Amino acid sequence: MLTRDTLRYRRIPLTHGSGAMPALGFGTLIPDPLATAQATRTALEAGFRHFDCAERYRNEHAVGDAMKEAFSAGRIKREHVFVTTKLWNNNHRPERVRSAFEASRQRLQLDYVDCYLIHTPFAFRPGDEQDPRDGQGQVVYDPGVTLSETWSALEHLVDEGRCKSIGLSDVSLEKVQEIFEAARIKPAVVQVESHPYLPQWDLLNFCRRHGIVMLAFAALGHGMEPKLLENPVITTIAQRVHKTPAQVALAWAVQRGTALLTTSTKPRQIQENFEVSTLPEDAMQEIRDKIAERVRFNTVVETGVPGFIPQGR
Ligand SMILES: NC(=O)c1ccc[n+]([C@@H]2O[C@H](COP(=O)([O-])OP(=O)(O)OC[C@H]3O[C@@H](n4cnc5c(N)ncnc54)[C@H](OP(=O)(O)O)[C@@H]3O)[C@@H](O)[C@H]2O)c1
């Protein structure tokens, strides 16, 4: 008898929040709002029930439009979709957090947000400018606020029932530990770059021990060189299991216990990225043992400047 593979439907219950995060997530870092709305529609139709947004992407309204259409038509229920959005660096001052959150929630046209993340641990000059620069073109940071102070402001959003969980993004293991130890409401989710070239096993082990969901972005290597999807270990496994290289990389991520984000504007690829199924254990081990190359594609973790968003946008 054939048993149906359910990997694509895996949901990870939140220990430090309510609800569960579908392991397969769709990222909305798409520059054009029309393309964002269309990709969100396609992703919903393909089966994605987890969407990753951010005020910094400047397109929350487009994601919101597409979700609203699906909810209003009765095709999908709001409670079956997990929506994350993120506080940007210019809003780290505690007195700015609630209004930044509310603005995101309204653009998304949602009554509540499932998860609210601090996008990076770097505070920029408070104000409306997302990319404040000095006369020399250098980022203007804000030395007047700590990450713990911003975290406390997020805890209040949970207290008020505005979001169901909170978390961090673009952080090192040390920063996660620091916030985890000090927090009244623990981080439910930590979003970082992760793929076979950057597995972050130490961070994943910490997250597993403490009931935190590690959410991997750039799960396909962001299409950058060296191309993960052309790595011979990945392509050989793909041939062997009759899946595409993307499906191998995504299954690996889910099976090792992370949630993940991929992005595409191409319907065929969006569908492909949802149709993952379980890899045999020897393939999991091969990816772990045979891919020794280490590559970080996004330098946001070093500076708070978003590596995948062109400057000035
Ligand atoms: N926290 C942070 O600072 C941070 C930073 C970066 C990203 N993120 C989040 O993570 C999400 C995903 O990141 P990402 O864009 O780097 O993800 P990714 O899926 O690793 O990379 C996207 C690239 O892969 C290509 N692609 C997608 N599916 C494919 C497939 N099946 N076969 C071949 N190529 C494929 C896309 O091409 P096409 O466009 O041509 O389809 C695109 O060039 C973002 O949207 C955002 O939500 C967060």
Short mmCIF file of C-alpha atoms and ligand atoms in Angstrom, two decimals:
data_model
loop_
_atom_site.label_atom_id
_atom_site.label_comp_id
_atom_site.label_asym_id
_atom_site.label_seq_id
_atom_site.Cartn_x
_atom_site.Cartn_y
_atom_site.Cartn_z
CA MET A 1 0.00 0.00 0.00
CA LEU A 2 1.31 3.48 -0.90
CA THR A 3 1.51 5.91 2.00
CA ARG A 4 1.18 9.58 1.15
CA ASP A 5 4.26 11.68 1.88
CA THR A 6 3.23 14.52 4.17
CA LEU A 7 6.51 16.44 4.47
CA ARG A 8 5.12 19.46 2.63
CA TYR A 9 2.34 19.82 5.21
CA ARG A 10 4.61 19.69 8.27
CA ARG A 11 3.74 22.29 10.90
CA ILE A 12 6.04 23.12 13.79
CA PRO A 13 4.18 23.94 17.04
CA LEU A 14 5.45 27.10 18.73
CA THR A 15 6.71 26.43 22.24
CA HIS A 16 6.98 30.12 23.08
CA GLY A 17 3.86 31.37 21.35
CA SER A 18 0.53 30.04 20.18
CA GLY A 19 -0.16 28.17 16.98
CA ALA A 20 2.12 26.27 14.66
CA MET A 21 4.33 27.40 11.80
CA PRO A 22 4.07 25.52 8.50
CA ALA A 23 7.63 24.43 7.73
CA LEU A 24 7.39 25.50 4.08
CA GLY A 25 7.24 29.27 3.94
CA PHE A 26 6.97 31.69 1.04
CA GLY A 27 9.14 34.81 1.21
CA THR A 28 7.82 38.08 -0.16
CA LEU A 29 11.05 39.97 -0.77
CA ILE A 30 9.92 40.84 -4.29
CA PRO A 31 10.64 44.40 -5.50
CA ASP A 32 7.54 44.98 -7.63
CA PRO A 33 4.19 45.14 -5.76
CA LEU A 34 2.16 43.75 -8.68
CA ALA A 35 4.53 40.81 -8.98
CA THR A 36 4.33 40.40 -5.18
CA ALA A 37 0.53 40.16 -5.24
CA GLN A 38 0.59 37.72 -8.14
CA ALA A 39 3.27 35.54 -6.55
CA THR A 40 1.36 35.52 -3.25
CA ARG A 41 -1.82 34.39 -5.08
CA THR A 42 0.10 31.66 -6.87
CA ALA A 43 1.78 30.53 -3.64
CA LEU A 44 -1.58 30.32 -1.85
CA GLU A 45 -3.01 28.26 -4.73
CA ALA A 46 0.07 26.00 -4.73
CA GLY A 47 -0.52 25.22 -1.06
CA PHE A 48 1.78 27.57 0.86
CA ARG A 49 0.24 28.58 4.18
CA HIS A 50 3.16 30.52 5.63
CA PHE A 51 4.17 33.97 4.36
CA ASP A 52 7.16 36.03 5.41
CA CYS A 53 6.82 39.79 5.11
CA ALA A 54 8.59 42.92 6.38
CA GLU A 55 7.97 46.65 6.51
CA ARG A 56 11.40 46.97 4.81
CA TYR A 57 10.11 45.13 1.72
CA ARG A 58 7.68 48.01 1.11
CA ASN A 59 5.05 45.65 -0.29
CA GLU A 60 3.01 44.45 2.69
CA HIS A 61 -0.11 46.03 1.11
CA ALA A 62 0.34 43.81 -1.98
CA VAL A 63 0.66 40.65 0.13
CA GLY A 64 -2.37 41.84 2.11
CA ASP A 65 -4.42 42.39 -1.07
CA ALA A 66 -3.74 38.87 -2.30
CA MET A 67 -4.51 37.26 1.06
CA LYS A 68 -7.68 39.31 1.49
CA GLU A 69 -8.94 38.15 -1.92
CA ALA A 70 -8.41 34.52 -0.94
CA PHE A 71 -10.05 34.98 2.48
CA SER A 72 -13.02 36.95 1.10
CA ALA A 73 -13.66 34.38 -1.62
CA GLY A 74 -13.78 31.74 1.11
CA ARG A 75 -11.05 29.72 -0.60
CA ILE A 76 -8.75 29.83 2.42
CA LYS A 77 -9.40 30.57 6.08
CA ARG A 78 -7.32 33.23 7.83
CA GLU A 79 -6.56 30.86 10.71
CA HIS A 80 -4.95 28.38 8.32
CA VAL A 81 -2.33 30.90 7.19
CA PHE A 82 0.71 31.88 9.25
CA VAL A 83 1.89 35.43 8.61
CA THR A 84 5.13 36.90 9.87
CA THR A 85 6.25 40.48 9.52
CA LYS A 86 9.24 42.40 10.84
CA LEU A 87 10.18 45.59 12.63
CA TRP A 88 12.78 47.57 10.69
CA ASN A 89 15.95 49.09 12.13
CA ASN A 90 14.70 52.70 12.23
CA ASN A 91 11.91 51.69 14.61
CA HIS A 92 13.88 50.05 17.45
CA ARG A 93 13.10 52.76 20.01
CA PRO A 94 10.40 51.27 22.27
CA GLU A 95 8.08 54.24 21.72
CA ARG A 96 8.14 53.56 17.95
CA VAL A 97 7.42 49.83 18.10
CA ARG A 98 3.63 49.81 18.50
CA SER A 99 2.98 52.24 15.66
CA ALA A 100 5.39 50.41 13.35
CA PHE A 101 3.63 47.15 14.17
CA GLU A 102 0.16 48.66 13.66
CA ALA A 103 1.18 50.15 10.32
CA SER A 104 2.39 46.72 9.14
CA ARG A 105 -0.76 45.02 10.39
CA GLN A 106 -2.96 47.52 8.58
CA ARG A 107 -1.02 47.23 5.33
CA LEU A 108 -1.37 43.46 5.60
CA GLN A 109 -5.11 43.95 6.29
CA LEU A 110 -5.05 41.42 9.12
CA ASP A 111 -6.66 41.41 12.55
CA TYR A 112 -3.58 39.81 14.04
CA VAL A 113 -0.09 38.80 13.01
CA ASP A 114 1.18 35.30 13.81
CA CYS A 115 4.77 36.31 14.39
CA TYR A 116 6.56 39.65 14.68
CA LEU A 117 10.34 39.65 14.33
CA ILE A 118 13.00 42.24 15.01
CA HIS A 119 14.43 42.25 11.47
CA THR A 120 18.04 42.82 12.53
CA PRO A 121 19.74 43.51 15.88
CA PHE A 122 21.08 46.84 14.51
CA ALA A 123 19.24 50.04 15.48
CA PHE A 124 19.38 52.82 12.91
CA ARG A 125 18.65 56.51 13.55
CA PRO A 126 15.01 56.70 14.66
CA GLY A 127 12.77 58.38 12.10
CA ASP A 128 10.94 57.65 8.90
CA GLU A 129 14.03 57.00 6.82
CA GLN A 130 14.70 53.29 6.49
CA ASP A 131 18.26 53.74 5.25
CA PRO A 132 19.66 56.81 7.05
CA ARG A 133 23.12 57.83 5.80
CA ASP A 134 25.59 60.54 6.77
CA GLY A 135 27.44 62.86 4.37
CA GLN A 136 29.97 60.11 3.65
CA GLY A 137 27.25 57.62 2.76
CA GLN A 138 27.73 55.67 6.00
CA VAL A 139 24.75 54.20 7.85
CA VAL A 140 23.71 56.22 10.89
CA TYR A 141 23.23 53.85 13.81
CA ASP A 142 21.32 54.61 17.01
CA PRO A 143 23.44 54.10 20.13
CA GLY A 144 20.49 55.17 22.30
CA VAL A 145 18.60 51.87 22.43
CA THR A 146 19.53 48.28 23.26
CA LEU A 147 18.12 45.14 21.68
CA SER A 148 16.70 44.15 25.09
CA GLU A 149 14.73 47.39 25.26
CA THR A 150 13.27 46.76 21.80
CA TRP A 151 12.52 43.16 22.82
CA SER A 152 10.54 44.36 25.89
CA ALA A 153 8.41 46.51 23.58
CA LEU A 154 7.63 43.42 21.47
CA GLU A 155 6.68 41.52 24.64
CA HIS A 156 4.03 44.18 25.28
CA LEU A 157 2.54 43.50 21.82
CA VAL A 158 2.07 39.86 22.82
CA ASP A 159 0.57 40.92 26.19
CA GLU A 160 -1.93 43.05 24.30
CA GLY A 161 -2.87 40.16 22.00
CA ARG A 162 -1.67 41.97 18.88
CA CYS A 163 0.64 39.18 17.74
CA LYS A 164 0.81 35.52 18.69
CA SER A 165 4.57 35.19 18.89
CA ILE A 166 7.76 37.21 18.60
CA GLY A 167 11.27 36.51 17.48
CA LEU A 168 14.61 37.64 16.16
CA SER A 169 16.25 37.69 12.77
CA ASP A 170 19.81 38.04 11.42
CA VAL A 171 21.31 37.28 14.81
CA SER A 172 24.29 35.30 16.01
CA LEU A 173 23.97 32.43 18.48
CA GLU A 174 25.42 34.72 21.18
CA LYS A 175 22.69 37.34 20.64
CA VAL A 176 19.97 34.69 20.70
CA GLN A 177 21.35 33.34 23.99
CA GLU A 178 21.51 36.82 25.49
CA ILE A 179 17.91 37.66 24.63
CA PHE A 180 16.67 34.17 25.50
CA GLU A 181 18.15 34.41 29.01
CA ALA A 182 16.86 37.92 29.70
CA ALA A 183 13.43 37.64 28.06
CA ARG A 184 10.13 37.39 29.91
CA ILE A 185 8.51 36.08 26.73
CA LYS A 186 11.08 33.90 24.97
CA PRO A 187 11.80 34.15 21.24
CA ALA A 188 9.53 31.68 19.43
CA VAL A 189 11.33 32.01 16.10
CA VAL A 190 14.83 32.90 14.93
CA GLN A 191 15.12 33.70 11.22
CA VAL A 192 18.61 33.43 9.74
CA GLU A 193 20.28 32.58 6.46
CA SER A 194 20.72 28.82 6.26
CA HIS A 195 21.26 26.20 3.53
CA PRO A 196 23.76 23.38 2.98
CA TYR A 197 26.56 25.94 2.50
CA LEU A 198 25.65 27.59 5.83
CA PRO A 199 23.98 24.93 7.99
CA GLN A 200 24.42 26.78 11.32
CA TRP A 201 24.31 23.51 13.28
CA ASP A 202 25.27 25.20 16.59
CA LEU A 203 22.40 27.64 16.32
CA LEU A 204 20.02 24.87 15.26
CA ASN A 205 21.05 22.75 18.26
CA PHE A 206 20.47 25.68 20.63
CA CYS A 207 17.07 26.31 19.04
CA ARG A 208 16.11 22.63 19.34
CA ARG A 209 17.12 22.51 23.01
CA HIS A 210 15.12 25.61 23.86
CA GLY A 211 12.00 25.09 21.76
CA ILE A 212 12.78 27.85 19.26
CA VAL A 213 11.88 27.44 15.58
CA MET A 214 14.88 28.14 13.36
CA LEU A 215 13.52 29.62 10.15
CA ALA A 216 15.99 29.41 7.26
CA PHE A 217 16.03 32.10 4.61
CA ALA A 218 17.87 31.77 1.27
CA ALA A 219 17.09 28.07 1.53
CA LEU A 220 17.98 27.74 -2.17
CA GLY A 221 21.08 29.89 -1.89
CA HIS A 222 19.30 32.98 -3.28
CA GLY A 223 20.27 31.95 -6.84
CA MET A 224 23.79 33.30 -6.22
CA GLU A 225 27.25 31.90 -7.02
CA PRO A 226 28.38 29.31 -6.07
CA LYS A 227 25.03 27.91 -7.16
CA LEU A 228 23.72 25.54 -4.51
CA LEU A 229 21.33 23.99 -7.02
CA GLU A 230 24.28 23.07 -9.24
CA ASN A 231 26.29 21.48 -6.44
CA PRO A 232 27.10 17.89 -7.56
CA VAL A 233 26.06 16.37 -4.21
CA ILE A 234 22.61 17.97 -4.57
CA THR A 235 22.20 17.23 -8.29
CA THR A 236 23.29 13.59 -7.89
CA ILE A 237 20.79 13.02 -5.08
CA ALA A 238 18.10 14.77 -7.14
CA GLN A 239 18.64 12.35 -10.03
CA ARG A 240 18.64 9.40 -7.68
CA VAL A 241 15.38 10.30 -5.93
CA HIS A 242 13.65 11.73 -9.04
CA LYS A 243 13.26 15.19 -7.57
CA THR A 244 14.66 18.57 -8.61
CA PRO A 245 17.74 20.06 -6.90
CA ALA A 246 15.48 22.70 -5.29
CA GLN A 247 13.23 20.00 -3.86
CA VAL A 248 16.26 18.20 -2.43
CA ALA A 249 17.56 21.35 -0.70
CA LEU A 250 14.12 22.13 0.72
CA ALA A 251 13.41 18.59 1.96
CA TRP A 252 16.83 18.58 3.65
CA ALA A 253 15.93 21.78 5.49
CA VAL A 254 12.57 20.49 6.72
CA GLN A 255 13.86 17.06 7.70
CA ARG A 256 16.68 18.49 9.82
CA GLY A 257 14.07 20.40 11.76
CA THR A 258 14.00 23.94 10.42
CA ALA A 259 11.22 25.89 8.80
CA LEU A 260 12.29 27.61 5.58
CA LEU A 261 11.61 30.40 3.14
CA THR A 262 11.90 30.39 -0.63
CA THR A 263 10.88 33.04 -3.10
CA SER A 264 9.98 32.93 -6.75
CA THR A 265 7.78 34.87 -9.11
CA LYS A 266 7.56 31.94 -11.54
CA PRO A 267 4.43 29.79 -11.08
CA ARG A 268 6.23 26.61 -12.11
CA GLN A 269 8.96 27.14 -9.50
CA ILE A 270 6.49 28.13 -6.78
CA GLN A 271 4.61 24.88 -7.39
CA GLU A 272 7.87 22.91 -7.49
CA ASN A 273 8.97 24.41 -4.18
CA PHE A 274 5.79 23.20 -2.49
CA GLU A 275 5.99 19.68 -3.89
CA VAL A 276 8.72 18.41 -1.62
CA SER A 277 8.84 14.90 -0.23
CA THR A 278 10.95 13.01 2.26
CA LEU A 279 14.57 12.22 1.40
CA PRO A 280 16.09 8.90 2.44
CA GLU A 281 18.37 9.09 5.49
CA ASP A 282 21.53 8.39 3.42
CA ALA A 283 20.82 11.48 1.29
CA MET A 284 20.43 13.61 4.43
CA GLN A 285 23.77 12.31 5.70
CA GLU A 286 25.50 12.86 2.33
CA ILE A 287 24.47 16.51 2.26
CA ARG A 288 25.77 16.95 5.78
CA ASP A 289 29.06 15.11 5.23
CA LYS A 290 29.97 15.85 1.64
CA ILE A 291 29.20 19.56 1.30
CA ALA A 292 32.07 21.16 3.14
CA GLU A 293 32.06 24.53 1.36
CA ARG A 294 30.89 27.38 3.60
CA VAL A 295 29.26 30.45 2.04
CA ARG A 296 27.26 33.30 3.52
CA PHE A 297 25.38 35.12 0.76
CA ASN A 298 23.86 37.95 2.79
CA THR A 299 26.02 40.32 4.87
CA VAL A 300 23.01 41.83 6.67
CA VAL A 301 24.06 39.97 9.81
CA GLU A 302 27.28 42.04 10.00
CA THR A 303 25.89 45.55 9.46
CA GLY A 304 22.08 45.53 9.50
CA VAL A 305 22.16 46.73 5.89
CA PRO A 306 19.95 44.39 3.85
CA GLY A 307 22.25 42.65 1.41
CA PHE A 308 19.44 41.54 -0.93
CA ILE A 309 17.81 44.99 -1.24
CA PRO A 310 19.60 47.54 -3.45
CA GLN A 311 20.74 50.67 -1.57
CA GLY A 312 18.40 53.62 -1.85
CA ARG A 313 15.29 51.52 -2.18
N1 LIG B 1 15.73 38.18 7.56
C1 LIG B 1 16.37 38.63 6.54
O1 LIG B 1 17.21 39.52 6.63
C2 LIG B 1 16.09 38.07 5.19
C3 LIG B 1 17.04 38.24 4.18
C4 LIG B 1 16.75 37.69 2.93
C5 LIG B 1 15.57 37.01 2.70
N2 LIG B 1 14.66 36.89 3.72
C6 LIG B 1 13.37 36.21 3.49
O2 LIG B 1 13.62 34.95 2.92
C7 LIG B 1 12.89 34.85 1.70
C8 LIG B 1 13.60 33.89 0.78
O3 LIG B 1 14.92 34.34 0.53
P1 LIG B 1 15.61 34.18 -0.86
O4 LIG B 1 14.94 35.04 -1.86
O5 LIG B 1 17.06 34.33 -0.67
O6 LIG B 1 15.27 32.63 -1.18
P2 LIG B 1 15.78 31.60 -2.21
O7 LIG B 1 14.57 30.81 -2.55
O8 LIG B 1 17.01 30.92 -1.69
O9 LIG B 1 16.28 32.41 -3.47
C9 LIG B 1 15.44 32.95 -4.42
C10 LIG B 1 16.09 32.73 -5.78
O10 LIG B 1 16.00 31.34 -6.11
C11 LIG B 1 15.34 31.18 -7.35
N3 LIG B 1 14.46 30.01 -7.27
C12 LIG B 1 13.34 29.86 -6.52
N4 LIG B 1 12.82 28.65 -6.68
C13 LIG B 1 13.61 27.99 -7.56
C14 LIG B 1 13.57 26.71 -8.12
N5 LIG B 1 12.63 25.84 -7.81
N6 LIG B 1 14.56 26.37 -8.99
C15 LIG B 1 15.53 27.23 -9.31
N7 LIG B 1 15.62 28.48 -8.80
C16 LIG B 1 14.66 28.85 -7.93
C17 LIG B 1 14.56 32.45 -7.57
O11 LIG B 1 14.48 32.70 -8.94
P3 LIG B 1 13.19 33.42 -9.63
O12 LIG B 1 12.98 34.70 -8.95
O13 LIG B 1 13.64 33.54 -11.03
O14 LIG B 1 12.08 32.48 -9.45
C18 LIG B 1 15.42 33.49 -6.87
O15 LIG B 1 16.45 33.94 -7.74
C19 LIG B 1 12.76 36.30 1.23
O16 LIG B 1 11.69 36.48 0.31
C20 LIG B 1 12.47 36.97 2.54
O17 LIG B 1 11.12 36.76 2.90
C21 LIG B 1 14.92 37.39 4.94
#
